[in-house]
């Protein structure tokens, strides 16, 4: 992993991600997420393999942020500000920066706090589909001093090393395009200049929009008390809505019961949204693991987080082993791979939906009774059909609820009330 350097830019004024959502009432800011993989003509198998690989890579980064990793990956982690900063391009949020506005497309990441994009001059950046953001083309950027409070939020190893000025963060103004309505003064925004090693393949996003709990995240800087997202089917190209600052009647049209559980904050890892996962049930089997296997330890290790930037949910190895065994004992098909767990489907049965035990996550006060499409996927390879379970081992003591398991759920983060709610929804109609 090569060194990553970020200089901090301070931006003001409107977000072009924004439009005031009159229909939703109450002045919610609405934007949309797109999936970079959706329009690339990848096969389902390729899509899922990419997802699986990125989820594993992300898990090792998140675990190294908490000191929970059993591997030594923390030693080689890039010098990024914020914990768990590096994300995968699962869901991209589009907006514009500068005067005149230049488009950026960044990953929605509840596992980090800073908002940043790759910037010119880009001596060491990865490929992206949009041009690199060029602050010098903007009439309204200037340098934010290292000693400013926003800059102090970050451990900026690059501070003072750039030709834009010595001992500086980078400062710019941030204006929306014509459609942008929500004026947000003083938004702090990072400029990534040396980003090699961030992405192993051609990511199309240009950076990250941190939605974590820290002071520099987008929800924190917009000073909203809540936000929500609703991920459309992971293989579809239909955009997914994100709402910031929600109306009270958010779930007015919901037909199923809204599930609500507490968000837990950790002083060791203040960025993350921890949940109190209690148990997991596979069909008739409640996994024989103690609650402590999912709980945040006093020393900041372990715990269960909900994450927008991880695809496939990840469980500690011992828990994964139990989940694996519970599926194997209840699915009457030959096992073709153990992680992800896949079963061979005979050619006669290919194309038909195989029986699969229910997967249910029990949280304090809330039950996530996963629909089949949120944990099962079918694929073909070399004439062989298989059915796989979209859960893997985290390789450490943390559990991560990924976005595969959050499809077609409208997920509300109530930051003021420290609660997380979710309800099944048609995300393209939210
Ligand atoms: C930052 O440093 C500059 C120059 O050293 C000083 O003038 C300024 O007051 C400092 N600002 C803060 C917020 O400490
Ligand atoms: C990434 O994309 C660029 C431009 O589209 C292309 O030239 C390059 O070969 C791609 N790299 C990989 C590793 O796919
Ligand atoms: C979101 O926050 C606003 C402002 O505090 C509040 O009026 C609204 O009821 C909240 N919405 C939900 C769904 O919690
Ligand atoms: C943190 O606490 C857990 C559970 O009490 C323990 O298993 C683990 O070894 C501790 N980790 C460190 C780094 O002290």
Short mmCIF file of C-alpha atoms and ligand atoms in Angstrom, two decimals:
data_model
loop_
_atom_site.label_atom_id
_atom_site.label_comp_id
_atom_site.label_asym_id
_atom_site.label_seq_id
_atom_site.Cartn_x
_atom_site.Cartn_y
_atom_site.Cartn_z
CA UNK A 1 0.00 0.00 0.00
CA UNK A 2 1.50 3.31 -1.07
CA UNK A 3 1.32 6.50 0.88
CA UNK A 4 -1.87 8.51 0.61
CA UNK A 5 -1.69 12.23 1.15
CA UNK A 6 -4.70 14.42 1.58
CA UNK A 7 -4.72 18.16 1.91
CA UNK A 8 -7.79 19.63 3.46
CA UNK A 9 -9.87 22.12 1.52
CA UNK A 10 -12.53 24.22 3.17
CA UNK A 11 -15.54 24.82 0.96
CA UNK A 12 -18.53 27.07 1.40
CA UNK A 13 -21.96 27.63 -0.03
CA UNK A 14 -24.34 25.31 -1.80
CA UNK A 15 -24.00 21.64 -2.39
CA UNK A 16 -24.94 20.68 -5.90
CA UNK A 17 -25.88 17.29 -4.58
CA UNK A 18 -28.79 19.10 -3.13
CA UNK A 19 -32.25 19.91 -4.05
CA UNK A 20 -34.84 20.83 -1.51
CA UNK A 21 -37.29 18.02 -1.68
CA UNK A 22 -40.62 19.79 -1.61
CA UNK A 23 -42.49 16.55 -2.16
CA UNK A 24 -41.02 15.01 0.97
CA UNK A 25 -41.86 18.19 2.87
CA UNK A 26 -39.90 19.78 5.65
CA UNK A 27 -36.93 20.80 3.50
CA UNK A 28 -35.13 17.48 3.23
CA UNK A 29 -32.06 17.46 1.04
CA UNK A 30 -32.41 14.73 -1.54
CA UNK A 31 -29.73 13.25 -3.70
CA UNK A 32 -29.15 10.01 -5.54
CA UNK A 33 -26.61 7.26 -5.53
CA UNK A 34 -25.49 5.33 -8.58
CA UNK A 35 -23.53 2.11 -8.74
CA UNK A 36 -20.34 2.26 -10.77
CA UNK A 37 -20.47 -1.41 -11.59
CA UNK A 38 -24.05 -1.33 -12.79
CA UNK A 39 -23.50 -0.12 -16.35
CA UNK A 40 -20.31 -1.99 -17.19
CA UNK A 41 -21.79 -5.10 -18.71
CA UNK A 42 -20.27 -7.36 -16.06
CA UNK A 43 -21.80 -10.77 -15.54
CA UNK A 44 -23.57 -11.46 -12.29
CA UNK A 45 -20.69 -13.69 -11.31
CA UNK A 46 -18.12 -10.95 -12.00
CA UNK A 47 -20.20 -8.42 -10.07
CA UNK A 48 -20.47 -10.65 -7.06
CA UNK A 49 -16.82 -11.66 -7.13
CA UNK A 50 -15.80 -7.99 -7.19
CA UNK A 51 -18.14 -7.28 -4.30
CA UNK A 52 -16.78 -10.16 -2.27
CA UNK A 53 -13.17 -9.16 -2.86
CA UNK A 54 -13.82 -5.52 -1.95
CA UNK A 55 -15.75 -6.45 1.18
CA UNK A 56 -12.80 -8.50 2.41
CA UNK A 57 -10.32 -5.73 1.64
CA UNK A 58 -12.49 -3.21 3.41
CA UNK A 59 -12.93 -5.44 6.45
CA UNK A 60 -9.21 -5.61 6.98
CA UNK A 61 -9.01 -1.82 6.83
CA UNK A 62 -11.91 -1.29 9.23
CA UNK A 63 -10.48 -3.87 11.58
CA UNK A 64 -7.08 -2.25 11.51
CA UNK A 65 -8.78 1.04 12.43
CA UNK A 66 -10.14 -0.57 15.58
CA UNK A 67 -6.99 -2.47 16.40
CA UNK A 68 -9.12 -5.60 16.08
CA UNK A 69 -7.33 -7.16 13.19
CA UNK A 70 -5.58 -10.42 13.69
CA UNK A 71 -3.33 -9.62 10.74
CA UNK A 72 -0.60 -6.98 10.71
CA UNK A 73 -2.36 -4.87 8.07
CA UNK A 74 -2.36 -1.78 10.28
CA UNK A 75 1.36 -1.43 9.83
CA UNK A 76 0.96 -0.95 6.09
CA UNK A 77 -2.24 1.11 6.20
CA UNK A 78 -2.05 4.38 4.29
CA UNK A 79 -1.62 7.61 6.21
CA UNK A 80 -5.17 8.75 5.71
CA UNK A 81 -7.00 11.06 8.04
CA UNK A 82 -9.86 9.47 9.92
CA UNK A 83 -10.31 5.88 10.76
CA UNK A 84 -11.45 3.39 8.18
CA UNK A 85 -11.17 6.20 5.66
CA UNK A 86 -10.61 4.16 2.56
CA UNK A 87 -13.80 2.82 1.06
CA UNK A 88 -14.91 0.89 -1.94
CA UNK A 89 -16.98 2.40 -4.66
CA UNK A 90 -20.21 0.69 -3.88
CA UNK A 91 -22.61 3.62 -4.04
CA UNK A 92 -21.56 6.90 -5.61
CA UNK A 93 -23.03 10.26 -4.75
CA UNK A 94 -22.70 13.03 -7.36
CA UNK A 95 -22.24 16.72 -6.76
CA UNK A 96 -20.17 19.66 -7.89
CA UNK A 97 -17.41 21.74 -6.36
CA UNK A 98 -16.11 25.24 -7.05
CA UNK A 99 -16.95 28.30 -9.14
CA UNK A 100 -17.83 27.37 -11.83
CA UNK A 101 -18.87 23.98 -10.50
CA UNK A 102 -16.90 20.89 -11.45
CA UNK A 103 -18.60 17.52 -11.06
CA UNK A 104 -17.33 14.97 -8.55
CA UNK A 105 -18.64 11.50 -7.82
CA UNK A 106 -17.70 10.01 -4.48
CA UNK A 107 -18.54 6.95 -2.40
CA UNK A 108 -21.15 7.25 0.32
CA UNK A 109 -19.28 5.90 3.32
CA UNK A 110 -20.79 5.62 6.78
CA UNK A 111 -17.43 4.17 7.91
CA UNK A 112 -15.47 7.42 7.62
CA UNK A 113 -15.79 11.12 8.32
CA UNK A 114 -13.93 13.23 5.82
CA UNK A 115 -15.36 14.31 2.46
CA UNK A 116 -12.67 14.33 -0.20
CA UNK A 117 -12.02 14.02 -3.92
CA UNK A 118 -8.92 13.60 -6.07
CA UNK A 119 -7.52 16.99 -7.14
CA UNK A 120 -5.19 18.47 -9.73
CA UNK A 121 -2.25 18.57 -9.83
CA UNK A 122 -2.57 14.82 -9.41
CA UNK A 123 0.97 13.47 -9.34
CA UNK A 124 -0.21 10.13 -8.05
CA UNK A 125 -3.88 9.43 -8.48
CA UNK A 126 -5.85 6.42 -9.61
CA UNK A 127 -7.92 6.50 -12.80
CA UNK A 128 -11.37 7.95 -12.53
CA UNK A 129 -14.02 8.46 -15.16
CA UNK A 130 -14.53 12.18 -14.43
CA UNK A 131 -11.72 14.73 -14.89
CA UNK A 132 -9.74 15.37 -11.70
CA UNK A 133 -11.10 18.30 -9.72
CA UNK A 134 -8.89 21.30 -10.44
CA UNK A 135 -8.98 23.94 -7.70
CA UNK A 136 -7.06 26.40 -9.91
CA UNK A 137 -10.04 26.53 -12.28
CA UNK A 138 -12.24 27.67 -9.42
CA UNK A 139 -12.51 31.38 -8.67
CA UNK A 140 -13.16 30.70 -5.04
CA UNK A 141 -10.58 28.54 -3.38
CA UNK A 142 -7.94 29.45 -0.85
CA UNK A 143 -5.87 27.80 1.79
CA UNK A 144 -7.14 26.68 5.16
CA UNK A 145 -4.44 26.97 7.84
CA UNK A 146 -3.28 23.86 9.61
CA UNK A 147 -4.20 25.34 12.94
CA UNK A 148 -7.86 25.87 11.99
CA UNK A 149 -10.33 23.79 13.93
CA UNK A 150 -11.39 21.78 10.86
CA UNK A 151 -7.82 20.95 10.08
CA UNK A 152 -7.23 20.02 13.69
CA UNK A 153 -9.92 17.37 13.38
CA UNK A 154 -7.58 15.44 11.16
CA UNK A 155 -4.22 13.88 11.55
CA UNK A 156 -2.88 15.40 8.34
CA UNK A 157 0.55 14.04 7.74
CA UNK A 158 0.81 16.04 4.53
CA UNK A 159 0.15 19.33 6.20
CA UNK A 160 2.81 21.80 5.16
CA UNK A 161 4.28 19.72 2.37
CA UNK A 162 2.55 21.12 -0.70
CA UNK A 163 3.44 23.93 -3.09
CA UNK A 164 0.06 25.52 -2.42
CA UNK A 165 1.68 26.82 0.72
CA UNK A 166 3.68 25.71 3.68
CA UNK A 167 2.00 24.43 6.79
CA UNK A 168 -1.43 24.58 5.23
CA UNK A 169 -4.57 22.71 4.63
CA UNK A 170 -6.13 23.67 1.30
CA UNK A 171 -9.10 25.93 1.30
CA UNK A 172 -11.66 26.51 -1.40
CA UNK A 173 -15.22 27.63 -1.83
CA UNK A 174 -17.89 25.25 -2.80
CA UNK A 175 -20.83 26.21 -4.94
CA UNK A 176 -23.67 24.18 -6.27
CA UNK A 177 -24.74 24.10 -9.85
CA UNK A 178 -27.90 25.88 -10.90
CA UNK A 179 -30.09 23.15 -9.52
CA UNK A 180 -28.46 23.27 -6.11
CA UNK A 181 -30.59 24.94 -3.50
CA UNK A 182 -29.28 24.09 -0.09
CA UNK A 183 -26.74 26.74 0.85
CA UNK A 184 -24.21 25.29 3.23
CA UNK A 185 -21.50 27.73 4.26
CA UNK A 186 -18.07 26.56 5.30
CA UNK A 187 -18.05 22.96 4.21
CA UNK A 188 -14.67 21.33 4.80
CA UNK A 189 -13.57 19.18 1.91
CA UNK A 190 -10.39 17.23 1.26
CA UNK A 191 -8.23 17.29 -1.84
CA UNK A 192 -6.50 13.98 -2.47
CA UNK A 193 -3.26 14.35 -4.42
CA UNK A 194 -1.38 11.13 -3.82
CA UNK A 195 -3.89 8.32 -3.93
CA UNK A 196 -2.03 5.39 -5.38
CA UNK A 197 -2.80 2.10 -3.81
CA UNK A 198 -6.30 3.12 -2.81
CA UNK A 199 -8.13 1.06 -5.36
CA UNK A 200 -6.95 -2.18 -6.84
CA UNK A 201 -9.03 -1.88 -9.98
CA UNK A 202 -10.46 0.90 -12.11
CA UNK A 203 -12.69 2.64 -9.66
CA UNK A 204 -14.76 5.31 -11.28
CA UNK A 205 -15.45 7.36 -8.18
CA UNK A 206 -13.23 10.30 -7.41
CA UNK A 207 -13.22 10.19 -3.61
CA UNK A 208 -15.36 9.67 -0.54
CA UNK A 209 -18.28 11.38 1.16
CA UNK A 210 -17.84 10.43 4.80
CA UNK A 211 -21.20 9.90 6.52
CA UNK A 212 -19.67 8.81 9.84
CA UNK A 213 -20.31 10.35 13.26
CA UNK A 214 -17.28 12.67 13.30
CA UNK A 215 -17.36 16.46 13.02
CA UNK A 216 -16.20 16.60 9.39
CA UNK A 217 -18.68 14.14 7.92
CA UNK A 218 -21.34 15.41 5.53
CA UNK A 219 -24.26 14.96 7.96
CA UNK A 220 -22.27 16.65 10.75
CA UNK A 221 -21.29 19.61 8.60
CA UNK A 222 -24.80 20.00 7.23
CA UNK A 223 -25.93 19.95 10.88
CA UNK A 224 -28.74 17.55 10.12
CA UNK A 225 -30.27 15.47 12.91
CA UNK A 226 -30.90 12.53 10.64
CA UNK A 227 -30.34 11.02 7.22
CA UNK A 228 -31.57 8.00 5.34
CA UNK A 229 -30.77 5.92 2.30
CA UNK A 230 -32.63 3.25 0.42
CA UNK A 231 -30.46 0.98 -1.73
CA UNK A 232 -32.11 -0.31 -4.88
CA UNK A 233 -31.27 -3.84 -6.02
CA UNK A 234 -27.49 -4.16 -6.04
CA UNK A 235 -27.38 -5.44 -9.63
CA UNK A 236 -29.76 -2.81 -11.00
CA UNK A 237 -28.79 0.54 -12.46
CA UNK A 238 -31.73 2.36 -10.86
CA UNK A 239 -30.34 5.18 -8.67
CA UNK A 240 -30.86 4.99 -4.91
CA UNK A 241 -32.18 7.96 -2.91
CA UNK A 242 -30.31 9.58 -0.02
CA UNK A 243 -32.11 12.09 2.17
CA UNK A 244 -30.53 14.44 4.70
CA UNK A 245 -32.63 16.26 7.30
CA UNK A 246 -35.78 14.22 7.10
CA UNK A 247 -39.43 15.00 7.59
CA UNK A 248 -40.95 13.53 10.75
CA UNK A 249 -43.38 11.42 8.71
CA UNK A 250 -40.61 9.65 6.81
CA UNK A 251 -42.23 6.27 7.10
CA UNK A 252 -45.77 7.54 6.52
CA UNK A 253 -46.41 5.18 3.62
CA UNK A 254 -44.68 2.11 5.07
CA UNK A 255 -46.74 -1.05 4.94
CA UNK A 256 -44.48 -3.21 7.14
CA UNK A 257 -43.58 -2.59 10.78
CA UNK A 258 -40.72 -0.14 11.26
CA UNK A 259 -37.88 -1.74 13.24
CA UNK A 260 -35.85 0.48 15.56
CA UNK A 261 -32.70 -0.23 17.55
CA UNK A 262 -30.15 1.87 19.42
CA UNK A 263 -27.03 3.30 17.84
CA UNK A 264 -24.09 2.80 20.15
CA UNK A 265 -21.19 5.23 20.22
CA UNK A 266 -17.64 4.23 20.95
CA UNK A 267 -15.08 6.71 22.21
CA UNK A 268 -12.37 4.52 20.68
CA UNK A 269 -13.95 4.56 17.23
CA UNK A 270 -16.28 7.56 17.22
CA UNK A 271 -16.81 7.39 13.45
CA UNK A 272 -18.66 4.08 13.38
CA UNK A 273 -22.35 3.31 13.81
CA UNK A 274 -22.37 0.41 16.24
CA UNK A 275 -25.48 -1.71 16.70
CA UNK A 276 -26.42 -4.17 19.42
CA UNK A 277 -26.62 -7.41 17.47
CA UNK A 278 -27.77 -10.16 19.83
CA UNK A 279 -28.12 -13.31 17.78
CA UNK A 280 -28.36 -14.82 14.33
CA UNK A 281 -30.81 -17.50 13.27
CA UNK A 282 -30.45 -19.71 10.20
CA UNK A 283 -33.72 -21.53 9.54
CA UNK A 284 -34.41 -23.55 12.67
CA UNK A 285 -30.94 -23.00 14.15
CA UNK A 286 -30.02 -20.17 16.45
CA UNK A 287 -26.23 -19.94 16.17
CA UNK A 288 -24.64 -21.09 19.41
CA UNK A 289 -22.54 -17.99 20.00
CA UNK A 290 -22.65 -15.79 23.09
CA UNK A 291 -23.89 -12.19 22.70
CA UNK A 292 -20.39 -11.06 23.58
CA UNK A 293 -19.25 -12.35 20.18
CA UNK A 294 -21.09 -9.37 18.64
CA UNK A 295 -20.55 -6.81 21.40
CA UNK A 296 -18.21 -3.87 21.54
CA UNK A 297 -15.51 -4.60 24.15
CA UNK A 298 -14.41 -2.00 26.70
CA UNK A 299 -11.09 -1.72 24.93
CA UNK A 300 -12.82 -0.73 21.67
CA UNK A 301 -12.37 -4.03 19.90
CA UNK A 302 -15.14 -6.14 18.42
CA UNK A 303 -18.66 -4.85 18.02
CA UNK A 304 -21.12 -4.80 15.14
CA UNK A 305 -21.33 -1.85 12.78
CA UNK A 306 -23.71 -0.98 9.97
CA UNK A 307 -21.77 0.17 6.94
CA UNK A 308 -22.74 1.56 3.55
CA UNK A 309 -19.29 0.94 2.08
CA UNK A 310 -19.07 -2.82 2.64
CA UNK A 311 -21.14 -5.06 0.35
CA UNK A 312 -21.27 -8.52 1.78
CA UNK A 313 -21.77 -8.73 5.56
CA UNK A 314 -18.83 -10.04 7.52
CA UNK A 315 -18.77 -12.00 10.76
CA UNK A 316 -15.97 -13.04 13.11
CA UNK A 317 -14.48 -16.35 11.91
CA UNK A 318 -16.04 -18.48 14.65
CA UNK A 319 -19.48 -17.01 14.03
CA UNK A 320 -19.05 -17.44 10.29
CA UNK A 321 -18.13 -21.07 10.87
CA UNK A 322 -21.39 -21.60 12.77
CA UNK A 323 -23.40 -19.86 10.08
CA UNK A 324 -21.70 -21.98 7.45
CA UNK A 325 -22.47 -25.19 9.32
CA UNK A 326 -26.09 -24.19 9.92
CA UNK A 327 -26.67 -23.63 6.20
CA UNK A 328 -24.81 -26.80 5.22
CA UNK A 329 -26.90 -28.92 7.56
CA UNK A 330 -30.18 -27.49 6.26
CA UNK A 331 -29.53 -27.07 2.53
CA UNK A 332 -29.67 -30.47 0.86
CA UNK A 333 -27.20 -29.71 -1.92
CA UNK A 334 -23.47 -30.43 -2.44
CA UNK A 335 -21.12 -27.69 -1.18
CA UNK A 336 -18.85 -26.28 -3.90
CA UNK A 337 -17.09 -23.58 -1.87
CA UNK A 338 -16.86 -22.71 1.81
CA UNK A 339 -16.33 -18.94 1.65
CA UNK A 340 -18.48 -17.62 0.24
CA UNK A 341 -20.58 -20.67 0.89
CA UNK A 342 -21.90 -22.05 -2.40
CA UNK A 343 -24.00 -25.08 -3.28
CA UNK A 344 -24.17 -26.89 -6.61
CA UNK A 345 -27.54 -26.73 -8.30
CA UNK A 346 -28.28 -29.54 -10.76
CA UNK A 347 -28.88 -28.53 -14.36
CA UNK A 348 -32.46 -29.77 -14.08
CA UNK A 349 -33.05 -27.38 -11.19
CA UNK A 350 -31.06 -24.46 -12.62
CA UNK A 351 -33.11 -21.31 -12.95
CA UNK A 352 -35.52 -22.41 -10.24
CA UNK A 353 -35.31 -20.89 -6.79
CA UNK A 354 -33.92 -23.45 -4.39
CA UNK A 355 -35.25 -23.82 -0.88
CA UNK A 356 -33.02 -21.93 1.51
CA UNK A 357 -33.37 -21.44 5.27
CA UNK A 358 -34.36 -17.97 6.53
CA UNK A 359 -31.57 -15.72 7.78
CA UNK A 360 -32.64 -13.47 10.64
CA UNK A 361 -30.54 -10.99 12.60
CA UNK A 362 -31.87 -10.11 16.03
CA UNK A 363 -30.89 -6.69 17.39
CA UNK A 364 -31.91 -5.13 20.66
CA UNK A 365 -35.48 -4.07 19.89
CA UNK A 366 -35.38 -4.86 16.16
CA UNK A 367 -35.47 -7.89 13.91
CA UNK A 368 -33.91 -7.95 10.45
CA UNK A 369 -35.73 -10.79 8.74
CA UNK A 370 -33.80 -10.82 5.50
CA UNK A 371 -35.66 -11.36 2.25
CA UNK A 372 -34.08 -14.11 0.15
CA UNK A 373 -32.52 -11.67 -2.34
CA UNK A 374 -30.67 -9.94 0.53
CA UNK A 375 -28.49 -12.96 1.28
CA UNK A 376 -28.81 -15.52 -1.53
CA UNK A 377 -27.44 -15.25 -5.03
CA UNK A 378 -27.49 -17.61 -7.96
CA UNK A 379 -24.81 -17.75 -10.61
CA UNK A 380 -23.43 -19.81 -13.48
CA UNK A 381 -19.88 -20.79 -14.18
CA UNK A 382 -18.68 -23.20 -16.85
CA UNK A 383 -22.11 -24.73 -17.21
CA UNK A 384 -22.40 -25.28 -13.44
CA UNK A 385 -25.15 -23.41 -11.59
CA UNK A 386 -24.65 -22.57 -7.97
CA UNK A 387 -26.44 -20.88 -5.14
CA UNK A 388 -24.33 -18.86 -2.70
CA UNK A 389 -24.79 -17.11 0.62
CA UNK A 390 -23.65 -13.45 0.65
CA UNK A 391 -21.94 -13.47 4.04
CA UNK A 392 -18.24 -13.97 4.73
CA UNK A 393 -15.70 -14.00 7.55
CA UNK A 394 -14.28 -10.64 8.65
CA UNK A 395 -11.02 -12.26 9.72
CA UNK A 396 -11.20 -10.35 13.01
CA UNK A 397 -13.53 -9.81 15.95
CA UNK A 398 -15.78 -7.22 14.29
CA UNK A 399 -19.12 -7.84 12.58
CA UNK A 400 -20.11 -5.58 9.68
CA UNK A 401 -23.62 -5.33 8.25
CA UNK A 402 -23.01 -4.61 4.58
CA UNK A 403 -25.12 -3.04 1.87
CA UNK A 404 -26.04 -6.36 0.25
CA UNK A 405 -28.12 -7.04 3.36
CA UNK A 406 -29.58 -3.51 3.23
CA UNK A 407 -31.08 -3.68 -0.28
CA UNK A 408 -34.67 -2.51 -0.55
CA UNK A 409 -34.70 -1.30 3.03
CA UNK A 410 -35.22 2.35 3.87
CA UNK A 411 -32.60 2.86 6.58
CA UNK A 412 -32.90 5.90 8.85
CA UNK A 413 -30.00 7.15 10.98
CA UNK A 414 -31.53 9.25 13.76
CA UNK A 415 -28.38 11.00 14.98
CA UNK A 416 -30.17 13.20 17.50
CA UNK A 417 -32.01 10.27 19.04
CA UNK A 418 -29.18 7.73 18.64
CA UNK A 419 -31.41 5.27 16.89
CA UNK A 420 -31.38 3.33 13.67
CA UNK A 421 -34.63 2.34 11.97
CA UNK A 422 -35.37 0.31 8.89
CA UNK A 423 -38.39 -0.86 6.96
CA UNK A 424 -38.78 -2.78 3.69
CA UNK A 425 -39.38 -0.32 0.84
CA UNK A 426 -39.51 0.04 -2.93
CA UNK A 427 -36.41 2.21 -3.04
CA UNK A 428 -37.13 3.57 -6.52
CA UNK A 429 -40.36 5.06 -5.14
CA UNK A 430 -38.96 6.59 -1.93
C1 LIG B 1 -2.98 30.05 13.19
O1 LIG B 1 -1.62 30.46 13.03
C2 LIG B 1 -1.53 31.80 12.56
C3 LIG B 1 -0.03 32.08 12.24
O2 LIG B 1 0.81 31.28 12.99
C4 LIG B 1 -2.08 32.75 13.60
O3 LIG B 1 -1.99 34.09 13.15
C5 LIG B 1 -3.53 32.41 13.80
O4 LIG B 1 -4.10 33.20 14.84
C6 LIG B 1 -3.71 30.95 14.20
N1 LIG B 1 -5.13 30.60 14.21
C7 LIG B 1 -5.67 29.82 15.13
C8 LIG B 1 -7.13 29.53 14.97
O5 LIG B 1 -5.03 29.35 16.05
C1 LIG B 2 -8.54 1.86 -16.38
O1 LIG B 2 -9.22 2.74 -17.25
C2 LIG B 2 -8.38 3.41 -18.14
C3 LIG B 2 -9.19 4.45 -18.88
O2 LIG B 2 -10.51 4.02 -19.10
C4 LIG B 2 -7.70 2.37 -19.07
O3 LIG B 2 -6.83 3.01 -19.96
C5 LIG B 2 -6.91 1.40 -18.20
O4 LIG B 2 -6.36 0.38 -19.01
C6 LIG B 2 -7.80 0.77 -17.13
N1 LIG B 2 -6.99 0.00 -16.21
C7 LIG B 2 -7.32 -1.21 -15.78
C8 LIG B 2 -6.39 -1.86 -14.82
O5 LIG B 2 -8.37 -1.76 -16.11
C1 LIG B 3 -35.23 14.64 11.41
O1 LIG B 3 -34.76 15.79 12.08
C2 LIG B 3 -35.65 16.89 12.06
C3 LIG B 3 -34.94 18.07 12.70
O2 LIG B 3 -34.58 17.79 14.01
C4 LIG B 3 -36.93 16.52 12.79
O3 LIG B 3 -37.85 17.59 12.75
C5 LIG B 3 -37.55 15.31 12.10
O4 LIG B 3 -38.68 14.88 12.81
C6 LIG B 3 -36.54 14.17 12.02
N1 LIG B 3 -37.11 13.11 11.21
C7 LIG B 3 -37.07 11.83 11.57
C8 LIG B 3 -37.70 10.86 10.64
O5 LIG B 3 -36.55 11.46 12.61
C1 LIG B 4 -9.97 -6.40 24.13
O1 LIG B 4 -10.94 -7.06 24.87
C2 LIG B 4 -11.33 -8.32 24.35
C3 LIG B 4 -12.54 -8.84 25.14
O2 LIG B 4 -12.49 -8.46 26.48
C4 LIG B 4 -10.14 -9.27 24.37
O3 LIG B 4 -10.50 -10.53 23.87
C5 LIG B 4 -9.05 -8.67 23.51
O4 LIG B 4 -7.88 -9.47 23.57
C6 LIG B 4 -8.70 -7.26 23.96
N1 LIG B 4 -7.82 -6.68 22.95
C7 LIG B 4 -6.76 -5.95 23.27
C8 LIG B 4 -5.98 -5.42 22.13
O5 LIG B 4 -6.45 -5.72 24.42
#
